[in-house]
Short mmCIF file of C-alpha atoms in Angstrom, two decimals:
data_model
loop_
_atom_site.label_atom_id
_atom_site.label_comp_id
_atom_site.label_asym_id
_atom_site.label_seq_id
_atom_site.Cartn_x
_atom_site.Cartn_y
_atom_site.Cartn_z
CA ASP A 1 -199.45 70.97 -105.86
CA ALA A 2 -198.92 71.42 -102.12
CA LYS A 3 -196.20 73.68 -100.79
CA THR A 4 -193.46 72.43 -98.47
CA THR A 5 -191.52 73.97 -95.61
CA GLN A 6 -187.93 73.00 -94.82
CA PRO A 7 -185.28 74.39 -92.47
CA THR A 8 -182.86 76.67 -94.27
CA SER A 9 -179.73 74.85 -93.16
CA MET A 10 -178.47 71.93 -91.11
CA ASP A 11 -175.13 70.53 -90.09
CA CYS A 12 -174.22 66.89 -89.62
CA ALA A 13 -171.05 65.15 -88.49
CA GLU A 14 -169.46 62.81 -90.99
CA GLY A 15 -170.51 59.21 -90.39
CA ARG A 16 -173.60 60.17 -88.44
CA ALA A 17 -177.17 60.00 -89.66
CA ALA A 18 -178.55 63.14 -91.25
CA ASN A 19 -182.27 63.66 -90.63
CA LEU A 20 -183.84 66.29 -92.85
CA PRO A 21 -187.42 67.29 -92.00
CA CYS A 22 -190.10 68.56 -94.35
CA ASN A 23 -193.53 69.90 -93.59
CA HIS A 24 -196.27 69.47 -96.20
CA SER A 25 -199.45 70.02 -94.21
CA THR A 26 -201.61 70.76 -97.27
CA ILE A 27 -200.73 67.57 -99.13
CA SER A 28 -203.65 65.85 -100.83
CA GLY A 29 -204.35 62.17 -101.12
CA ASN A 30 -202.90 61.57 -104.58
CA GLU A 31 -199.71 63.59 -104.10
CA TYR A 32 -196.33 61.99 -103.62
CA VAL A 33 -193.43 63.32 -101.56
CA TYR A 34 -190.21 63.52 -103.57
CA TRP A 35 -186.71 64.35 -102.43
CA TYR A 36 -183.94 65.68 -104.65
CA ARG A 37 -180.54 67.13 -103.93
CA GLN A 38 -178.37 69.59 -105.81
CA ILE A 39 -174.60 69.70 -105.50
CA HIS A 40 -172.60 72.73 -106.61
CA SER A 41 -175.41 74.00 -108.89
CA GLN A 42 -175.37 70.83 -110.98
CA GLY A 43 -178.72 69.49 -112.07
CA PRO A 44 -180.80 68.20 -109.13
CA GLN A 45 -180.49 64.49 -108.48
CA TYR A 46 -183.45 62.31 -107.53
CA ILE A 47 -183.10 60.59 -104.15
CA ILE A 48 -186.34 58.90 -103.15
CA HIS A 49 -190.10 59.30 -103.14
CA GLY A 50 -193.13 57.91 -101.35
CA LEU A 51 -196.88 58.15 -101.03
CA LYS A 52 -197.71 57.03 -97.49
CA ASN A 53 -195.47 54.10 -96.61
CA ASN A 54 -191.89 54.47 -95.49
CA GLU A 55 -189.41 53.86 -98.28
CA THR A 56 -185.75 52.88 -98.41
CA ASN A 57 -183.27 52.65 -101.25
CA GLU A 58 -179.51 52.56 -101.59
CA MET A 59 -179.23 56.28 -100.98
CA ALA A 60 -181.65 57.08 -98.18
CA SER A 61 -184.77 56.31 -96.20
CA LEU A 62 -187.98 58.29 -96.26
CA ILE A 63 -190.26 58.35 -93.23
CA ILE A 64 -193.75 59.76 -93.81
CA THR A 65 -195.99 60.46 -90.83
CA GLU A 66 -199.30 58.67 -90.64
CA ASP A 67 -201.26 61.87 -91.38
CA ARG A 68 -198.83 62.56 -94.27
CA LYS A 69 -198.39 66.16 -93.16
CA SER A 70 -194.65 65.80 -92.73
CA SER A 71 -191.75 63.58 -93.68
CA THR A 72 -188.09 63.03 -92.87
CA LEU A 73 -185.29 62.10 -95.22
CA ILE A 74 -182.62 60.03 -93.52
CA LEU A 75 -179.08 59.67 -94.85
CA PRO A 76 -177.86 56.86 -92.58
CA HIS A 77 -174.13 57.53 -92.70
CA ALA A 78 -173.48 61.00 -94.05
CA THR A 79 -170.26 61.65 -95.96
CA LEU A 80 -168.63 64.90 -97.02
CA ARG A 81 -169.99 64.29 -100.52
CA ASP A 82 -173.53 64.50 -99.15
CA THR A 83 -173.06 68.24 -98.62
CA ALA A 84 -175.74 69.71 -100.87
CA VAL A 85 -179.07 71.49 -101.03
CA TYR A 86 -181.91 69.04 -100.37
CA TYR A 87 -185.33 69.72 -101.83
CA CYS A 88 -188.57 68.21 -100.59
CA ILE A 89 -191.39 68.63 -103.09
CA VAL A 90 -194.92 67.36 -103.36
CA ILE A 91 -196.02 66.16 -106.76
CA GLY A 92 -199.41 65.34 -108.14
CA THR A 93 -199.91 64.18 -111.68
CA ASN A 94 -197.16 66.23 -113.30
CA ALA A 95 -193.66 65.68 -111.97
CA GLY A 96 -192.25 68.83 -113.49
CA LYS A 97 -194.84 71.40 -112.52
CA SER A 98 -193.73 71.54 -108.92
CA THR A 99 -192.29 74.27 -106.78
CA PHE A 100 -188.82 73.40 -105.56
CA GLY A 101 -188.56 76.11 -102.93
CA ASP A 102 -185.29 77.03 -101.22
CA GLY A 103 -184.54 73.57 -99.81
CA THR A 104 -182.26 72.73 -96.89
CA THR A 105 -178.54 73.29 -97.20
CA LEU A 106 -176.93 70.30 -95.49
CA THR A 107 -173.30 70.67 -94.53
CA VAL A 108 -171.50 67.50 -93.51
CA LYS A 109 -168.50 68.28 -91.35
CA PRO A 110 -165.44 66.11 -90.67
CA GLU B 1 -175.56 58.23 -115.95
CA ALA B 2 -175.92 61.06 -118.50
CA ASP B 3 -179.24 60.26 -120.18
CA ILE B 4 -180.09 63.92 -120.66
CA TYR B 5 -177.59 66.20 -122.31
CA GLN B 6 -177.32 69.94 -122.32
CA THR B 7 -175.00 71.99 -124.48
CA PRO B 8 -173.13 74.19 -124.13
CA ARG B 9 -172.15 73.79 -120.49
CA TYR B 10 -170.98 77.41 -120.30
CA LEU B 11 -171.77 80.29 -122.67
CA VAL B 12 -170.62 83.91 -122.59
CA ILE B 13 -172.27 86.07 -125.19
CA GLY B 14 -172.80 89.74 -125.96
CA THR B 15 -176.04 91.66 -125.65
CA GLY B 16 -178.39 91.37 -128.61
CA LYS B 17 -177.15 88.01 -129.85
CA LYS B 18 -179.52 85.16 -130.62
CA ILE B 19 -178.74 81.96 -128.75
CA THR B 20 -180.13 78.45 -128.60
CA LEU B 21 -179.56 76.18 -125.64
CA GLU B 22 -179.73 72.51 -126.55
CA CYS B 23 -181.33 69.73 -124.53
CA SER B 24 -181.61 66.12 -125.64
CA GLN B 25 -182.66 62.97 -123.82
CA THR B 26 -182.29 59.36 -124.86
CA MET B 27 -184.89 57.86 -122.53
CA GLY B 28 -187.96 58.37 -124.72
CA HIS B 29 -189.56 60.57 -122.07
CA ASP B 30 -192.64 62.43 -123.28
CA LYS B 31 -192.44 65.29 -120.77
CA MET B 32 -189.62 67.82 -120.85
CA TYR B 33 -189.00 70.99 -118.86
CA TRP B 34 -186.78 74.06 -118.69
CA TYR B 35 -185.94 75.63 -115.34
CA GLN B 36 -184.05 78.83 -114.64
CA GLN B 37 -181.93 79.15 -111.51
CA ASP B 38 -179.92 82.14 -110.34
CA PRO B 39 -176.92 81.33 -108.08
CA GLY B 40 -178.06 80.25 -104.63
CA MET B 41 -181.69 80.71 -105.52
CA GLU B 42 -184.56 78.34 -106.15
CA LEU B 43 -185.45 76.73 -109.47
CA HIS B 44 -188.21 78.35 -111.50
CA LEU B 45 -190.11 76.51 -114.23
CA ILE B 46 -190.09 78.59 -117.43
CA HIS B 47 -191.28 76.12 -120.11
CA TYR B 48 -192.61 72.60 -120.36
CA SER B 49 -193.79 70.15 -122.98
CA TYR B 50 -196.00 67.09 -122.71
CA GLY B 51 -195.03 65.75 -126.11
CA VAL B 52 -194.22 66.58 -129.72
CA ASN B 53 -195.71 69.90 -130.87
CA SER B 54 -196.86 70.67 -127.32
CA THR B 55 -195.26 73.54 -125.39
CA GLU B 56 -196.48 75.64 -122.48
CA LYS B 57 -195.12 78.52 -120.43
CA GLY B 58 -194.19 77.83 -116.85
CA ASP B 59 -194.70 79.76 -113.66
CA LEU B 60 -191.92 82.27 -114.25
CA SER B 61 -192.33 84.62 -117.16
CA SER B 62 -189.48 84.29 -119.63
CA GLU B 63 -188.58 85.99 -122.89
CA SER B 64 -187.26 82.71 -124.22
CA THR B 65 -189.11 80.37 -126.57
CA VAL B 66 -189.02 76.60 -126.97
CA SER B 67 -189.91 74.03 -129.58
CA ARG B 68 -190.60 70.29 -129.49
CA ILE B 69 -190.38 68.87 -133.00
CA ARG B 70 -188.86 65.57 -131.87
CA THR B 71 -189.50 63.66 -128.66
CA GLU B 72 -185.86 63.64 -127.67
CA HIS B 73 -185.06 67.30 -128.37
CA PHE B 74 -186.28 70.43 -126.52
CA PRO B 75 -184.19 73.49 -127.44
CA LEU B 76 -184.60 76.89 -125.79
CA THR B 77 -184.01 80.09 -127.79
CA LEU B 78 -183.37 83.67 -126.79
CA GLU B 79 -183.86 85.95 -129.80
CA SER B 80 -181.94 88.86 -128.29
CA ALA B 81 -179.91 88.13 -125.20
CA ARG B 82 -179.71 90.72 -122.42
CA PRO B 83 -177.68 90.86 -119.18
CA SER B 84 -180.90 90.09 -117.25
CA HIS B 85 -180.89 86.67 -118.94
CA THR B 86 -177.66 85.76 -117.15
CA SER B 87 -178.52 82.63 -115.18
CA GLN B 88 -178.28 78.85 -115.14
CA TYR B 89 -180.76 76.99 -117.33
CA LEU B 90 -181.62 73.41 -116.39
CA CYS B 91 -183.43 70.94 -118.62
CA ALA B 92 -185.33 67.94 -117.24
CA SER B 93 -187.49 65.11 -118.49
CA SER B 94 -189.92 62.61 -117.06
CA VAL B 95 -192.53 60.06 -118.03
CA ARG B 96 -195.87 59.74 -116.24
CA GLN B 97 -195.11 60.23 -112.51
CA SER B 98 -191.53 59.07 -112.71
CA PRO B 99 -188.86 61.23 -111.05
CA LEU B 100 -187.42 64.11 -113.01
CA HIS B 101 -184.09 63.51 -114.72
CA PHE B 102 -182.05 66.69 -114.92
CA GLY B 103 -179.21 67.66 -117.20
CA ASN B 104 -176.15 69.42 -115.79
CA GLY B 105 -177.33 72.78 -116.99
CA THR B 106 -176.07 75.63 -119.15
CA ARG B 107 -174.55 78.55 -117.31
CA LEU B 108 -175.26 81.62 -119.45
CA THR B 109 -173.54 84.97 -119.05
CA VAL B 110 -174.66 87.91 -121.18
CA THR B 111 -172.24 90.81 -121.23
#
């Protein structure tokens, strides 16, 4: 499975959009981009995933570049409860055998 | 929703004791996983299973063992706990390419 690169940390003002980037330049054609977040060392929580089209659900939007080498997770109106570590991972055929990496620590400030 | 359950949530135990960390899921998922995570550090896969009677070691070497006798149950055992085993252990499950569902973890401290 391809590796990903994310910024170590980001800040966002409460109520503003949080845009979290992820680089996955070695992604292959059958690999999906998944985003999870982890709050206070609880179990990671699934957010969204996509293959090549942009995706949106009740939690977030995922924008994948046309060459699929990078993506951006968008939390449209960040709240204090969105403060967490966000992981971008690339998954092939086995969802669990993926490297989570260090993720991005997002801090939402009042 | 708590479809995957881990017990105990916290465990403090002395060196040399045998312990079993429990993980059960009610979703009928065929794939199950154990991750180890030290505070503030990344998750490391230590064991996984693709189905009953199937277990494999993950990327991070671990002295623990696992078993998968029933689809819903994937316990992890440490025969002789040591302080170096102090960590958080997270169990997850999935089916096909569905997202991973994680439990809330067991925070283990070995004194």
